[in-house]
């Protein structure tokens, strides 16, 4: 009874009841405007959530992320421009449907696919996170070291810039994480005589600088024109449509959950896998690309299916799989909570309240999706030129509000410059952020393991679990390197043939 | 061709030179080893050194791989770089001006300047958006949450 009372106490906070639906709604609006990404939104709004209680703060960020996944499909369908990267696949069939005068039907298909994908993902989280956390209790320092190394390698390997630059990005994050006072020896590292750096590089300015500012600067560099969206018509997603697309939605959700639970794959890749599978198994294969409802359903169910699933490794083991979960990990730390097996032991009511709120937020998507339908054309056509300067102002305020010093603002701009440079150098910024977040945990695990083994590096490979994780790391590196070499060889042959 | 290939190699080369700088200069000078021994535990320099070697090796490998694959890339067009310089200059000016003029007035000026100069939007909607937004932020932070924003030395 005490447990239920504690869960209800978490859930009955008035700010949660008001702010969670608003966060989902805000996420949908942000996702619907091309150029505004959920990463940008979550990063910019994170400072403001730190003044709230932990559950509300974390759920606002999750709500924005969930809402934006569906929101991305709005501009994909109405404007042929994915509002978020994860909606790139929705464009393929969503926009042709809008051209045929069936934008309303396409939006409702995306809405139901997102809703079902999201619910299934939360069910998977409830079923798997606790089990994985109890398994994680067997982890000692060397197993954690091996696990983090594997996660970082998988994330780096799956980055679009290739394995080497992905790992370089991860290492840059790890290096940035070492700045400040070394907790074991109490000696300063890379502080360069600055008192401000003694506590390390602040997380928020780094996050906002790396992810929000470069997007805005790139917008002004490319001077992309705002497009005119299609108008929402009165076509509906009927029961017959639902029956026809349900198998695709269920399959897409399962693919999304599987891909989301593996660090590094993320929503975008899962939508393409789901779409390819839907096309392969569909009797109406020829319709795909010309306005197939199943195409929209496959993409949307998969991208929403990843959302709660990405929380499985985060909550159970403390390992983030993408940028949003890395930001969430930072938010957990800010609130004094450490995701991992201990969270399940010490804060189970918090976890259960989180599960319930995640279910509720799924219903919010469905309700707001229908409520907003007639306004979607208007939302998608908001000019970015008017939106970006206030966002820059908000980033400045957000960075300042955390520490009440201009140092955080200067740091944010410095990382903004770094973010632009990283894009030019094609080093993936998400791996930098994830490396930064995991740096302390990785170094502590390594140092503890070596302290226990009295400096014997071979001991890192002694436990079967650690050995298995290291073997998986080697397999990932070898496979990706082999594929890259093969691709470059075939690429050369292909280009030579083309020249002939 | 060599110029564009060098641009393509810049990611790997940057990592390589970062690793080199860390090993030769930055770690020895800015990560002091403690005067006492912690037994067999690795010192504060150990982890950064591992990372530095990683940059050196992987950065070098990446640069060589790009060179061998004949991968080439191009830099931005001059007009895009011009717009980057303009927006950067506005943001830098805003940063430098904030301690003197305060965050809200500078924020309004920055928003108007970016929208009118960099985006070519008309002055009236830019002004309205900037003033309304800055007013809302001031209200939420200073009035509701009680978080003071820098008011500027000029007004003190």
XYZ file of C-alpha atoms in Angstrom:
656
model
C 0.000 0.000 0.000
C 2.875 2.331 0.858
C 4.308 1.756 -2.562
C 1.059 2.644 -4.324
C 0.696 5.741 -2.140
C 4.203 6.849 -3.077
C 3.512 6.308 -6.774
C 0.294 8.318 -6.514
C 2.109 11.039 -4.612
C 4.548 11.364 -7.525
C 1.716 11.467 -10.053
C -0.614 13.816 -8.258
C 1.619 16.870 -8.489
C -0.309 19.659 -10.151
C 2.692 20.829 -12.180
C 3.034 17.343 -13.694
C -0.646 17.208 -14.604
C -0.387 20.552 -16.386
C 3.096 20.417 -17.852
C 3.191 16.862 -19.235
C 0.331 17.410 -21.730
C 1.803 20.821 -22.576
C 5.194 19.209 -23.223
C 3.649 16.657 -25.598
C 1.743 19.444 -27.346
C 4.865 21.600 -27.523
C 6.834 18.654 -28.904
C 4.227 18.147 -31.636
C 4.381 21.808 -32.619
C 8.193 21.805 -32.597
C 8.307 18.619 -34.654
C 5.855 20.076 -37.160
C 8.053 23.090 -37.913
C 10.877 22.052 -40.241
C 14.241 23.039 -38.870
C 13.242 22.876 -35.225
C 14.479 19.549 -33.898
C 13.524 17.716 -30.740
C 17.193 17.735 -29.689
C 17.253 21.507 -29.992
C 13.993 21.818 -28.061
C 14.992 19.416 -25.305
C 18.400 21.073 -24.985
C 16.989 24.592 -24.849
C 14.251 23.673 -22.358
C 16.374 21.460 -20.084
C 17.561 24.361 -17.873
C 13.959 25.329 -17.162
C 13.020 21.800 -16.064
C 15.727 21.739 -13.414
C 13.608 23.941 -11.167
C 10.855 21.298 -11.127
C 10.628 18.009 -9.240
C 12.604 15.143 -10.857
C 9.634 13.239 -12.308
C 8.061 16.314 -13.887
C 11.420 17.543 -15.171
C 12.299 14.226 -16.807
C 8.800 13.695 -18.186
C 8.687 17.120 -19.813
C 11.795 16.212 -21.778
C 10.422 12.771 -22.696
C 7.066 14.346 -23.614
C 8.726 16.826 -25.975
C 10.688 13.999 -27.585
C 7.585 11.845 -28.013
C 5.430 14.683 -29.317
C 8.058 15.772 -31.810
C 8.286 12.265 -33.279
C 4.667 12.513 -34.379
C 4.970 16.233 -35.143
C 7.719 15.480 -37.639
C 5.235 13.585 -39.764
C 3.007 16.677 -40.157
C 5.471 18.676 -42.243
C 6.587 15.441 -43.953
C 3.038 14.877 -45.185
C 2.018 18.481 -45.807
C 5.263 19.957 -47.132
C 7.434 17.086 -48.367
C 9.971 18.147 -45.702
C 10.498 15.892 -42.677
C 10.084 17.950 -39.513
C 12.541 15.652 -37.763
C 15.126 13.218 -39.218
C 12.979 10.317 -38.009
C 10.152 11.446 -40.318
C 12.337 11.205 -43.434
C 10.683 7.927 -44.394
C 7.159 9.264 -43.842
C 7.723 11.692 -46.720
C 7.926 8.838 -49.257
C 4.234 7.973 -49.047
C 2.839 10.775 -46.904
C 3.440 13.570 -49.375
C 2.008 11.691 -52.389
C -1.128 11.121 -50.299
C -1.353 14.871 -49.639
C -0.898 15.531 -53.369
C -3.821 13.200 -54.031
C -5.961 15.272 -51.658
C -5.744 12.763 -48.790
C -3.588 14.715 -46.328
C -6.146 14.256 -43.542
C -6.166 10.481 -44.025
C -2.349 10.363 -44.063
C -2.067 12.467 -40.885
C -4.580 10.255 -39.052
C -2.717 7.130 -40.199
C 0.511 8.617 -38.819
C -1.311 9.503 -35.613
C -2.678 6.014 -34.968
C 0.598 4.364 -35.968
C 2.489 6.687 -33.589
C 0.013 6.040 -30.791
C 0.141 2.239 -31.083
C 3.917 2.221 -31.595
C 4.348 4.378 -28.512
C 2.066 2.232 -26.330
C 3.821 -0.974 -27.373
C 7.151 0.658 -26.668
C 6.075 1.606 -23.136
C 4.858 -1.980 -22.555
C 8.286 -3.244 -23.673
C 9.947 -0.775 -21.305
C 7.821 -1.975 -18.383
C 8.528 -5.627 -19.153
C 12.232 -5.400 -19.926
C 13.783 -2.557 -17.929
C 13.294 -4.189 -14.513
C 14.634 -7.499 -15.764
C 17.694 -5.843 -17.323
C 18.295 -3.832 -14.139
C 18.299 -6.994 -12.016
C 20.770 -8.480 -14.496
C 22.830 -5.278 -14.190
C 23.282 -5.927 -10.475
C 25.845 -8.552 -11.438
C 27.992 -5.836 -13.000
C 31.206 -4.814 -11.228
C 33.636 -2.067 -12.357
C 35.218 -4.143 -15.132
C 31.841 -5.216 -16.523
C 30.638 -1.605 -16.491
C 33.838 -0.529 -18.206
C 33.304 -3.188 -20.900
C 29.618 -2.250 -21.278
C 30.284 1.472 -21.707
C 33.095 0.743 -24.141
C 30.746 -1.475 -26.165
C 27.960 1.119 -26.123
C 30.269 3.904 -27.250
C 31.697 1.693 -29.993
C 28.240 0.727 -31.295
C 27.104 4.370 -31.245
C 30.302 5.472 -33.021
C 30.100 2.637 -35.535
C 26.531 3.485 -36.485
C 27.170 7.195 -36.889
C 26.834 8.457 -40.441
C 30.409 9.745 -40.512
C 31.938 6.292 -40.237
C 33.619 4.299 -37.498
C 36.872 6.251 -37.172
C 35.294 9.682 -36.938
C 32.552 8.300 -34.714
C 35.150 6.985 -32.276
C 37.111 10.251 -32.513
C 33.897 12.103 -31.592
C 33.307 9.771 -28.637
C 36.907 10.246 -27.475
C 36.561 14.017 -27.747
C 33.536 13.783 -25.446
C 35.479 11.569 -23.039
C 38.353 14.086 -23.053
C 36.008 17.011 -22.378
C 34.589 14.985 -19.493
C 38.023 14.837 -17.827
C 38.211 18.634 -17.480
C 38.039 19.756 -13.845
C 39.158 18.382 -10.532
C 40.228 14.739 -10.631
C 38.083 13.156 -7.929
C 40.594 10.439 -6.958
C 43.729 12.575 -6.586
C 42.099 15.999 -6.214
C 44.410 17.435 -8.881
C 43.111 19.833 -11.538
C 43.028 18.639 -15.146
C 42.909 20.970 -18.180
C 41.703 23.831 -15.979
C 44.164 26.371 -17.501
C 44.083 28.466 -14.343
C 40.331 29.127 -14.532
C 38.279 28.728 -11.351
C 35.170 28.257 -13.480
C 36.613 25.096 -15.044
C 37.549 23.504 -11.703
C 34.104 21.896 -11.476
C 34.363 20.673 -15.041
C 32.717 21.802 -18.241
C 29.063 22.550 -17.508
C 26.765 20.077 -19.244
C 24.032 22.456 -20.353
C 26.117 25.042 -22.215
C 27.907 22.172 -23.943
C 24.619 20.583 -24.943
C 22.962 23.780 -26.169
C 26.108 24.922 -27.916
C 26.656 21.645 -29.739
C 23.076 21.029 -30.803
C 20.974 24.193 -30.901
C 23.324 26.871 -32.209
C 24.795 25.013 -35.225
C 21.288 24.278 -36.577
C 20.401 27.958 -36.384
C 23.679 29.140 -37.901
C 23.343 26.588 -40.727
C 19.857 27.928 -41.429
C 21.245 31.415 -41.965
C 24.152 30.064 -44.032
C 21.946 28.075 -46.384
C 19.132 30.639 -46.319
C 16.573 27.912 -46.938
C 13.183 29.205 -48.030
C 10.059 28.287 -46.058
C 7.739 26.088 -48.114
C 3.984 26.365 -48.433
C 2.208 23.386 -46.862
C -0.804 21.530 -48.295
C -4.124 22.278 -46.669
C -5.624 19.540 -44.464
C -8.654 18.045 -46.204
C -11.611 16.162 -44.746
C -10.496 12.636 -45.689
C -10.410 10.216 -42.736
C -8.559 7.120 -41.609
C -11.411 4.588 -41.664
C -11.901 1.296 -39.826
C -11.106 -0.530 -43.045
C -7.837 1.411 -43.261
C -7.091 0.518 -39.654
C -7.684 -3.201 -40.267
C -5.504 -3.075 -43.358
C -2.599 -1.250 -41.735
C -2.691 -2.877 -38.274
C -0.292 -5.763 -39.112
C 2.184 -3.235 -40.530
C 1.833 -1.059 -37.438
C 2.440 -3.999 -35.104
C 5.439 -5.157 -37.105
C 6.822 -1.612 -37.326
C 6.386 -1.128 -33.581
C 8.273 -4.367 -32.875
C 11.101 -3.243 -35.179
C 11.169 0.180 -33.495
C 11.303 -1.372 -30.019
C 14.144 -3.711 -30.965
C 16.145 -0.958 -32.668
C 15.445 1.544 -29.895
C 16.676 -0.794 -27.181
C 20.052 -1.165 -28.907
C 22.217 1.889 -28.226
C 23.126 3.883 -31.307
C 20.559 2.768 -33.889
C 17.815 5.252 -33.148
C 14.523 6.204 -34.725
C 15.660 7.198 -38.214
C 17.305 3.889 -39.090
C 14.429 1.890 -37.622
C 11.887 3.684 -39.841
C 13.768 2.711 -42.987
C 14.078 -0.911 -41.844
C 10.371 -1.001 -41.007
C 9.455 0.618 -44.327
C 11.583 -1.855 -46.273
C 9.987 -4.770 -44.403
C 6.458 -3.411 -44.981
C 7.166 -3.017 -48.692
C 8.718 -6.475 -48.939
C 5.776 -8.201 -47.271
C 2.970 -6.162 -48.839
C 0.785 -7.496 -51.662
C 0.442 -3.850 -52.865
C 4.183 -3.380 -53.270
C 3.728 -1.233 -56.364
C 1.744 1.319 -54.344
C 4.732 2.106 -52.102
C 6.225 5.462 -52.960
C 3.011 6.589 -54.637
C 0.898 7.067 -51.527
C 0.526 3.763 -49.636
C -1.053 4.109 -46.214
C 1.018 1.132 -45.044
C 4.177 3.079 -45.924
C 3.176 5.917 -43.591
C 2.089 3.423 -40.910
C 5.351 1.463 -41.110
C 7.526 4.555 -40.746
C 5.527 6.203 -37.975
C 4.981 3.085 -35.863
C 8.702 2.318 -35.993
C 9.877 5.794 -35.027
C 7.435 6.026 -32.130
C 8.273 2.444 -31.159
C 11.853 3.457 -30.458
C 11.005 6.223 -27.995
C 10.283 4.423 -24.739
C 12.542 1.544 -25.800
C 15.564 3.868 -25.731
C 14.836 4.270 -22.027
C 15.416 0.537 -21.405
C 19.249 0.645 -21.375
C 19.164 4.121 -19.851
C 17.014 3.260 -16.842
C 18.321 -0.269 -16.342
C 22.052 0.253 -16.874
C 22.576 4.004 -17.071
C 23.697 3.773 -20.696
C 22.223 6.312 -23.137
C 21.625 5.146 -26.692
C 21.048 8.469 -28.427
C 21.272 12.218 -27.900
C 17.893 12.568 -26.201
C 18.642 9.809 -23.696
C 22.101 11.337 -23.112
C 20.332 14.602 -22.274
C 17.933 12.681 -20.039
C 20.886 11.086 -18.265
C 22.213 14.590 -17.629
C 18.784 15.609 -16.327
C 18.709 12.598 -13.982
C 22.146 13.571 -12.611
C 21.011 17.171 -12.131
C 18.112 15.905 -10.036
C 20.405 13.725 -7.934
C 19.230 10.445 -9.484
C 21.576 7.875 -11.024
C 19.926 5.589 -13.576
C 20.941 1.955 -13.302
C 20.179 -1.015 -11.071
C 20.342 1.146 -7.933
C 17.536 3.362 -9.192
C 15.256 0.321 -9.276
C 16.276 -0.630 -5.732
C 16.055 2.807 -4.157
C 13.443 4.661 -6.230
C 10.970 2.067 -7.466
C 7.909 4.316 -6.903
C 9.591 6.922 -9.115
C 10.118 4.317 -11.848
C 6.518 3.103 -11.665
C 5.184 6.669 -11.715
C 7.359 7.269 -14.772
C 5.833 4.220 -16.519
C 2.286 5.397 -15.831
C 3.033 8.932 -17.003
C 4.584 7.532 -20.180
C 1.345 5.659 -20.903
C -0.641 8.829 -20.306
C 1.600 10.854 -22.612
C 0.844 8.352 -25.401
C -2.856 9.147 -25.079
C -1.991 12.858 -25.104
C -0.481 12.387 -28.577
C -3.719 10.869 -29.845
C -5.966 13.500 -28.263
C -3.860 16.495 -29.298
C -3.321 14.998 -32.733
C -7.060 15.088 -33.424
C -7.526 18.435 -31.665
C -4.736 20.103 -33.618
C -5.601 18.624 -36.986
C -7.234 21.704 -38.457
C -4.372 23.955 -37.230
C -1.561 21.821 -38.590
C -1.224 23.730 -41.871
C -0.846 26.947 -39.918
C 1.713 25.468 -37.495
C 3.833 24.005 -40.272
C 4.006 27.344 -42.064
C 5.409 29.405 -39.165
C 8.422 31.271 -40.631
C 11.701 30.053 -39.159
C 13.306 33.452 -39.684
C 11.067 34.834 -36.954
C 11.512 31.823 -34.669
C 15.267 31.393 -34.592
C 16.312 34.716 -33.004
C 13.998 34.164 -29.978
C 15.440 30.635 -29.688
C 18.962 32.079 -29.587
C 17.788 34.452 -26.869
C 16.238 31.523 -24.989
C 19.512 29.568 -25.187
C 21.372 32.534 -23.692
C 18.842 32.871 -20.878
C 18.822 29.094 -20.295
C 22.599 28.887 -20.055
C 22.730 31.933 -17.776
C 19.887 30.854 -15.484
C 21.667 27.706 -14.361
C 24.681 29.340 -12.745
C 23.851 33.061 -12.858
C 27.202 33.718 -14.539
C 28.111 34.894 -18.012
C 30.760 32.138 -18.068
C 28.050 29.599 -18.948
C 26.908 31.826 -21.839
C 30.468 32.198 -23.168
C 30.957 28.425 -22.827
C 27.755 27.825 -24.774
C 28.934 30.003 -27.654
C 32.360 28.342 -27.602
C 30.668 24.969 -28.007
C 28.444 26.466 -30.692
C 31.603 27.232 -32.661
C 32.857 23.723 -31.911
C 29.540 22.277 -33.111
C 29.853 24.096 -36.449
C 33.475 22.956 -36.802
C 32.525 19.356 -35.992
C 29.932 19.447 -38.779
C 32.530 20.770 -41.222
C 34.994 18.082 -40.108
C 32.223 15.468 -40.294
C 32.757 14.359 -36.712
C 29.352 13.420 -35.249
C 28.327 15.692 -32.384
C 25.994 13.066 -30.780
C 28.974 10.804 -30.061
C 30.754 13.786 -28.444
C 27.802 14.374 -26.129
C 27.395 10.698 -25.235
C 31.148 10.390 -24.619
C 31.012 13.469 -22.389
C 28.114 12.103 -20.353
C 29.757 8.692 -19.915
C 33.299 9.959 -19.348
C 33.274 9.987 -15.563
C 31.589 6.585 -15.316
C 34.004 5.021 -17.802
C 37.134 6.402 -16.133
C 35.900 5.565 -12.634
C 35.070 2.001 -13.681
C 38.504 1.593 -15.273
C 40.327 3.028 -12.289
C 38.333 0.961 -9.782
C 38.897 -2.202 -11.799
C 42.635 -1.529 -12.004
C 42.806 -0.648 -8.325
C 41.139 -3.953 -7.408
C 43.434 -5.894 -9.731
C 46.497 -3.935 -8.512
C 47.178 -2.514 -11.938
C 46.843 -5.804 -13.826
C 45.236 -4.869 -17.174
C 44.673 -8.554 -18.047
C 42.195 -8.730 -15.178
C 39.817 -6.517 -17.195
C 39.175 -9.579 -19.386
C 38.945 -12.171 -16.611
C 35.206 -12.249 -15.929
C 33.100 -14.121 -18.536
C 30.630 -11.225 -18.768
C 33.336 -8.618 -19.352
C 35.060 -10.915 -21.817
C 31.793 -11.384 -23.714
C 31.217 -7.622 -23.874
C 34.786 -6.992 -25.060
C 34.356 -9.733 -27.679
C 31.164 -8.010 -28.870
C 33.109 -4.731 -29.146
C 35.776 -6.422 -31.274
C 33.088 -8.016 -33.486
C 31.368 -4.638 -34.007
C 34.645 -2.911 -34.918
C 35.744 -5.730 -37.227
C 32.390 -5.965 -39.001
C 32.086 -2.223 -39.565
C 35.720 -1.889 -40.674
C 35.363 -4.854 -43.055
C 32.204 -3.380 -44.576
C 33.814 0.053 -44.963
C 36.837 -1.443 -46.741
C 34.628 -3.549 -48.992
C 32.426 -0.605 -49.814
C 35.373 1.624 -50.704
C 36.812 -1.113 -52.969
C 33.506 -1.753 -54.704
C 32.960 2.000 -54.871
C 36.218 2.380 -56.784
C 35.374 -0.468 -59.156
C 31.909 0.976 -59.638
C 33.169 4.465 -60.387
C 35.818 3.103 -62.780
C 33.114 1.144 -64.615
C 30.910 4.192 -64.751
C 33.747 6.239 -66.252
C 34.354 3.595 -68.904
C 41.893 18.508 -56.251
C 44.585 18.383 -53.562
C 42.917 21.320 -51.815
C 39.515 19.631 -51.716
C 41.093 16.362 -50.631
C 42.867 18.166 -47.796
C 39.518 19.575 -46.701
C 38.129 16.030 -46.704
C 41.107 14.897 -44.620
C 40.701 17.751 -42.143
C 38.658 15.633 -39.691
C 41.345 12.976 -39.367
C 44.173 15.493 -39.404
C 42.519 17.573 -36.673
C 42.203 14.478 -34.472
C 45.828 13.548 -35.205
C 47.196 16.986 -34.281
C 44.948 17.169 -31.222
C 46.446 13.877 -30.008
C 49.948 15.145 -30.713
C 49.368 18.448 -28.898
C 47.889 16.612 -25.909
C 50.826 14.223 -25.587
C 53.605 16.726 -26.205
C 52.351 19.863 -24.477
C 48.884 19.951 -22.906
C 48.906 16.856 -20.666
C 52.440 17.365 -19.264
C 51.705 21.026 -18.506
C 48.052 21.046 -17.480
C 47.508 17.681 -15.779
C 49.864 17.594 -12.799
C 50.713 14.194 -11.319
C 50.127 14.133 -7.534
C 53.217 14.275 -5.343
C 52.059 11.176 -3.416
C 51.588 7.644 -4.746
C 48.207 5.896 -4.969
C 49.680 2.405 -5.235
C 48.870 0.640 -8.481
C 45.954 2.907 -9.356
C 46.370 4.853 -12.579
C 47.113 8.539 -12.042
C 45.191 11.533 -13.410
C 47.270 11.582 -16.602
C 46.576 7.943 -17.536
C 43.092 8.292 -19.049
C 43.838 11.490 -21.010
C 47.023 9.846 -22.340
C 45.049 6.817 -23.569
C 42.651 9.192 -25.334
C 45.522 11.201 -26.814
C 47.076 8.059 -28.281
C 43.645 7.148 -29.615
C 43.357 10.520 -31.401
C 46.842 10.132 -32.801
C 46.293 6.637 -34.185
C 42.660 6.868 -35.316
C 43.051 10.412 -36.677
C 46.082 9.317 -38.670
C 44.232 6.235 -39.948
C 41.241 8.352 -40.976
C 43.402 10.870 -42.833
C 45.206 8.075 -44.706
C 41.929 6.291 -45.495
C 40.451 9.511 -46.930
C 43.601 10.175 -48.966
C 43.589 6.654 -50.416
C 39.867 6.673 -51.181
C 40.273 9.918 -53.202
C 37.365 11.352 -51.191
C 37.007 15.054 -51.911
C 34.736 17.668 -50.470
C 34.044 21.315 -50.967
C 33.816 24.214 -48.577
C 30.885 26.606 -48.357
C 30.226 29.219 -51.030
C 31.493 32.761 -50.261
C 27.984 34.176 -49.777
C 27.169 31.479 -47.194
C 30.392 32.282 -45.365
C 29.449 35.961 -45.541
C 26.110 35.235 -43.847
C 27.930 33.111 -41.245
C 30.274 36.042 -40.545
C 27.327 38.436 -40.244
C 25.352 36.267 -37.798
C 28.514 35.477 -35.820
C 29.383 39.169 -35.593
C 25.877 40.003 -34.321
C 26.045 37.238 -31.691
C 29.567 38.240 -30.621
C 28.511 41.872 -30.308
C 25.523 40.794 -28.215
C 27.777 38.761 -25.928
C 30.191 41.630 -25.412
C 27.426 44.168 -24.918
C 25.379 42.152 -22.388
C 27.425 43.053 -19.255
C 27.101 46.780 -20.091
C 23.574 47.102 -21.439
C 21.841 44.142 -19.773
C 20.484 40.896 -21.121
C 16.974 41.999 -22.074
C 17.814 45.165 -24.090
C 20.679 43.385 -25.833
C 18.445 40.389 -26.506
C 15.819 42.606 -28.154
C 18.447 44.375 -30.264
C 20.022 41.046 -31.240
C 16.694 39.505 -32.260
C 15.734 42.517 -34.375
C 19.153 42.737 -36.030
C 19.293 39.046 -36.911
C 15.744 38.977 -38.296
C 16.104 42.121 -40.368
C 19.730 41.907 -41.523
C 20.342 38.164 -41.844
C 16.837 37.083 -42.882
C 15.593 40.207 -44.648
C 12.316 40.225 -42.688
C 10.397 43.477 -42.271
C 11.113 45.623 -39.215
C 7.626 45.711 -37.685
C 7.052 41.940 -37.251
C 10.666 41.556 -36.081
C 10.232 44.328 -33.534
C 6.920 42.931 -32.304
C 8.285 39.386 -31.954
C 11.412 40.578 -30.173
C 9.666 42.863 -27.698
C 6.869 40.402 -26.894
C 9.256 37.495 -26.466
C 11.752 39.434 -24.348
C 8.895 40.786 -22.243
C 7.564 37.287 -21.651
C 11.005 36.003 -20.688
C 11.542 38.935 -18.307
C 8.157 38.307 -16.715
C 8.749 34.556 -16.273
C 12.271 34.870 -14.926
C 12.361 38.052 -12.920
C 8.741 38.448 -11.797
C 7.514 34.838 -11.462
C 10.652 32.785 -10.752
C 12.654 35.537 -9.049
C 15.806 34.793 -11.032
C 17.685 38.055 -11.631
C 18.945 38.644 -15.160
C 22.016 40.849 -15.771
C 20.636 44.388 -15.879
C 23.818 46.001 -17.228
C 26.413 48.284 -15.689
C 25.041 51.221 -17.662
C 21.774 51.271 -15.706
C 23.339 50.708 -12.252
